[in-house]
Amino acid sequence: MNSSSKILMGFIMGACGIRGGMRFKSYGESPKDLKSYKVFQDQTGCQQLKIIQILPYKENIITLYLEGITTRSQAEALRGMSLYIDHTQLKKLSKDEFYYHDLEGLIVRNEENCVIGQVKTVVSYGADSMLGVCLLEDPSSEILIPFRKEFVKAVNQQEKYIILDTDYVQAFLDLKGQS
């Protein structure tokens, strides 16, 4: 699995109990969905791991049991390990759904097709997801754009661009210029 095909799912926070359980911080929407993935790998891709049980703990933290990890010391040895899946394990999405990692790196244009920047990050703030866009005119700055239909007019993953509402972009840039 090469690095571009790996999707970070979360990391092992530490051991839990005496039978190899681990607290796991999941970066996905629903931690219980982790059970649907066949194989996890560490960052190097050398170690393959299979989930045998998931128990709820709180929000995006679960108690995780992995095949072959049966003692507290084995679990503690995995503390801090990030777990990845190959992108081919992700479910297919409908036309108007996107995985965050697929949006990162896309070119950002306005409705007149002028390039204004590039998506650097995508973050979820509960009710809304936000696109972190590095502006072409100032690559060191990042602006946050709500990922909502009234602001994001189109996403073309094949041609790797996003179209933003021109009026919104201009108003934002005008405000930024005044500060």
Tab-separated table of C-alpha atoms in Angstrom:
chain	number	residue	atom	x	y	z
A	1	MET	CA	0.000	0.000	0.000
A	2	ASN	CA	1.641	3.260	-1.045
A	3	SER	CA	1.240	6.408	1.050
A	4	SER	CA	-1.259	8.033	-1.327
A	5	SER	CA	-3.628	5.091	-1.024
A	6	LYS	CA	-3.588	5.002	2.795
A	7	ILE	CA	-6.431	6.551	4.757
A	8	LEU	CA	-5.775	7.408	8.403
A	9	MET	CA	-8.601	6.033	10.538
A	10	GLY	CA	-7.359	6.955	14.019
A	11	PHE	CA	-4.782	6.031	16.628
A	12	ILE	CA	-4.362	3.770	19.650
A	13	MET	CA	-4.441	5.867	22.817
A	14	GLY	CA	-3.330	3.112	25.202
A	15	ALA	CA	-4.227	-0.147	26.897
A	16	CYS	CA	-7.586	-0.757	28.538
A	17	GLY	CA	-8.047	-3.720	30.880
A	18	ILE	CA	-5.911	-6.859	31.145
A	19	ARG	CA	-7.040	-8.796	28.051
A	20	GLY	CA	-5.518	-6.709	25.283
A	21	GLY	CA	-8.183	-4.037	24.957
A	22	MET	CA	-7.153	-0.603	23.714
A	23	ARG	CA	-8.690	2.841	23.723
A	24	PHE	CA	-8.832	4.014	20.117
A	25	LYS	CA	-9.494	7.569	18.888
A	26	SER	CA	-11.416	7.274	15.618
A	27	TYR	CA	-11.289	10.021	13.002
A	28	GLY	CA	-14.364	8.670	11.202
A	29	GLU	CA	-17.970	9.748	11.663
A	30	SER	CA	-19.056	6.494	13.272
A	31	PRO	CA	-16.407	4.467	15.114
A	32	LYS	CA	-18.559	1.323	15.060
A	33	ASP	CA	-18.182	1.311	11.251
A	34	LEU	CA	-14.507	0.364	11.709
A	35	LYS	CA	-15.638	-3.264	12.062
A	36	SER	CA	-16.628	-3.270	8.373
A	37	TYR	CA	-13.007	-2.815	7.247
A	38	LYS	CA	-11.136	-6.053	6.658
A	39	VAL	CA	-7.516	-5.130	7.358
A	40	PHE	CA	-5.770	-2.226	9.054
A	41	GLN	CA	-2.110	-1.405	8.701
A	42	ASP	CA	0.429	0.621	10.593
A	43	GLN	CA	2.102	3.616	8.949
A	44	THR	CA	4.799	1.483	7.318
A	45	GLY	CA	2.315	-1.025	5.928
A	46	CYS	CA	4.363	-3.854	7.460
A	47	GLN	CA	1.992	-4.771	10.272
A	48	GLN	CA	-1.503	-5.956	9.358
A	49	LEU	CA	-4.181	-5.934	12.032
A	50	LYS	CA	-7.756	-7.224	12.197
A	51	ILE	CA	-10.454	-6.000	14.548
A	52	ILE	CA	-12.205	-8.729	16.490
A	53	GLN	CA	-14.371	-6.575	18.769
A	54	ILE	CA	-15.423	-2.955	19.249
A	55	LEU	CA	-17.068	-1.657	22.409
A	56	PRO	CA	-18.471	1.865	22.729
A	57	TYR	CA	-16.718	4.197	25.156
A	58	LYS	CA	-17.533	7.849	24.393
A	59	GLU	CA	-18.079	9.896	21.239
A	60	ASN	CA	-15.216	9.026	18.836
A	61	ILE	CA	-13.300	6.914	21.342
A	62	ILE	CA	-13.915	3.175	21.458
A	63	THR	CA	-12.465	0.121	23.153
A	64	LEU	CA	-10.850	-1.966	20.457
A	65	TYR	CA	-9.695	-5.594	20.457
A	66	LEU	CA	-7.314	-6.723	17.721
A	67	GLU	CA	-6.558	-10.258	16.604
A	68	GLY	CA	-3.446	-11.613	18.343
A	69	ILE	CA	-3.330	-8.905	21.031
A	70	THR	CA	-4.384	-10.661	24.248
A	71	THR	CA	-2.435	-9.001	27.067
A	72	ARG	CA	-2.189	-5.521	28.507
A	73	SER	CA	1.535	-5.350	27.737
A	74	GLN	CA	0.932	-6.222	24.057
A	75	ALA	CA	-1.756	-3.526	23.880
A	76	GLU	CA	0.428	-0.964	25.652
A	77	ALA	CA	3.225	-1.622	23.134
A	78	LEU	CA	0.881	-0.309	20.405
A	79	ARG	CA	0.203	3.019	22.195
A	80	GLY	CA	0.416	5.900	19.721
A	81	MET	CA	0.163	3.657	16.643
A	82	SER	CA	-1.927	5.138	13.855
A	83	LEU	CA	-4.134	2.701	11.961
A	84	TYR	CA	-4.740	3.022	8.232
A	85	ILE	CA	-6.858	1.298	5.617
A	86	ASP	CA	-6.307	1.119	1.894
A	87	HIS	CA	-8.616	3.564	0.073
A	88	THR	CA	-10.066	0.648	-1.923
A	89	GLN	CA	-11.854	-0.468	1.273
A	90	LEU	CA	-13.922	2.726	1.434
A	91	LYS	CA	-17.556	2.432	0.420
A	92	LYS	CA	-18.640	4.090	-2.817
A	93	LEU	CA	-20.370	7.401	-2.270
A	94	SER	CA	-23.235	9.017	-4.118
A	95	LYS	CA	-22.592	11.818	-6.620
A	96	ASP	CA	-22.876	14.641	-4.066
A	97	GLU	CA	-20.847	12.974	-1.302
A	98	PHE	CA	-17.093	13.264	-0.849
A	99	TYR	CA	-14.370	11.932	1.374
A	100	TYR	CA	-12.328	14.734	2.915
A	101	HIS	CA	-9.058	13.364	1.555
A	102	ASP	CA	-10.494	13.548	-1.989
A	103	LEU	CA	-11.110	17.298	-1.616
A	104	GLU	CA	-7.653	18.150	-0.290
A	105	GLY	CA	-5.401	19.495	-3.030
A	106	LEU	CA	-8.223	20.520	-5.384
A	107	ILE	CA	-7.839	23.855	-7.178
A	108	VAL	CA	-10.378	26.485	-6.065
A	109	ARG	CA	-11.963	28.735	-8.709
A	110	ASN	CA	-14.730	31.295	-8.732
A	111	GLU	CA	-17.685	31.132	-11.127
A	112	GLU	CA	-15.730	33.121	-13.735
A	113	ASN	CA	-13.190	30.262	-13.724
A	114	CYS	CA	-10.431	32.396	-12.123
A	115	VAL	CA	-8.141	30.373	-9.856
A	116	ILE	CA	-8.168	31.774	-6.326
A	117	GLY	CA	-6.372	29.050	-4.378
A	118	GLN	CA	-6.158	25.420	-3.386
A	119	VAL	CA	-7.864	23.287	-0.732
A	120	LYS	CA	-5.288	22.598	1.970
A	121	THR	CA	-7.478	20.929	4.599
A	122	VAL	CA	-11.058	19.913	5.302
A	123	VAL	CA	-12.287	19.955	8.886
A	124	SER	CA	-15.595	19.136	10.503
A	125	TYR	CA	-17.030	21.476	13.109
A	126	GLY	CA	-20.104	19.391	13.837
A	127	ALA	CA	-22.890	21.075	11.888
A	128	ASP	CA	-20.647	22.103	8.982
A	129	SER	CA	-17.487	20.994	7.286
A	130	MET	CA	-15.053	23.736	6.350
A	131	LEU	CA	-12.609	23.921	3.461
A	132	GLY	CA	-9.254	25.379	4.464
A	133	VAL	CA	-8.205	27.246	1.306
A	134	CYS	CA	-4.715	28.666	0.714
A	135	LEU	CA	-5.089	31.776	-1.406
A	136	LEU	CA	-3.074	32.145	-4.593
A	137	GLU	CA	-2.271	35.774	-3.723
A	138	ASP	CA	-1.041	34.820	-0.208
A	139	PRO	CA	-0.129	31.102	0.078
A	140	SER	CA	0.871	31.505	3.736
A	141	SER	CA	-2.704	32.385	4.730
A	142	GLU	CA	-5.622	30.014	4.918
A	143	ILE	CA	-9.295	30.987	4.810
A	144	LEU	CA	-12.149	28.753	5.929
A	145	ILE	CA	-15.061	28.304	3.535
A	146	PRO	CA	-18.230	26.481	4.680
A	147	PHE	CA	-18.716	23.359	2.555
A	148	ARG	CA	-22.347	24.151	1.757
A	149	LYS	CA	-24.252	24.358	-1.522
A	150	GLU	CA	-24.760	28.123	-1.307
A	151	PHE	CA	-20.973	28.652	-1.292
A	152	VAL	CA	-19.620	25.607	-3.148
A	153	LYS	CA	-21.271	25.598	-6.561
A	154	ALA	CA	-19.515	22.548	-8.055
A	155	VAL	CA	-16.932	19.876	-7.282
A	156	ASN	CA	-15.176	18.120	-10.162
A	157	GLN	CA	-12.966	15.367	-8.777
A	158	GLN	CA	-11.875	14.119	-12.221
A	159	GLU	CA	-10.519	17.515	-13.261
A	160	LYS	CA	-9.519	18.352	-9.666
A	161	TYR	CA	-11.274	21.651	-9.002
A	162	ILE	CA	-13.984	23.282	-6.905
A	163	ILE	CA	-16.120	26.252	-7.974
A	164	LEU	CA	-17.049	28.745	-5.247
A	165	ASP	CA	-19.747	31.409	-5.354
A	166	THR	CA	-18.085	34.520	-6.830
A	167	ASP	CA	-20.007	37.024	-4.657
A	168	TYR	CA	-19.098	35.160	-1.465
A	169	VAL	CA	-15.429	34.942	-2.419
A	170	GLN	CA	-15.283	38.622	-3.365
A	171	ALA	CA	-17.001	39.727	-0.157
A	172	PHE	CA	-14.611	37.603	1.873
A	173	LEU	CA	-11.552	38.944	0.054
A	174	ASP	CA	-12.822	42.526	0.491
A	175	LEU	CA	-13.184	41.955	4.249
A	176	LYS	CA	-9.749	40.352	4.425
A	177	GLY	CA	-8.240	43.333	2.607
A	178	GLN	CA	-9.754	45.739	5.154
A	179	SER	CA	-8.175	43.997	8.145
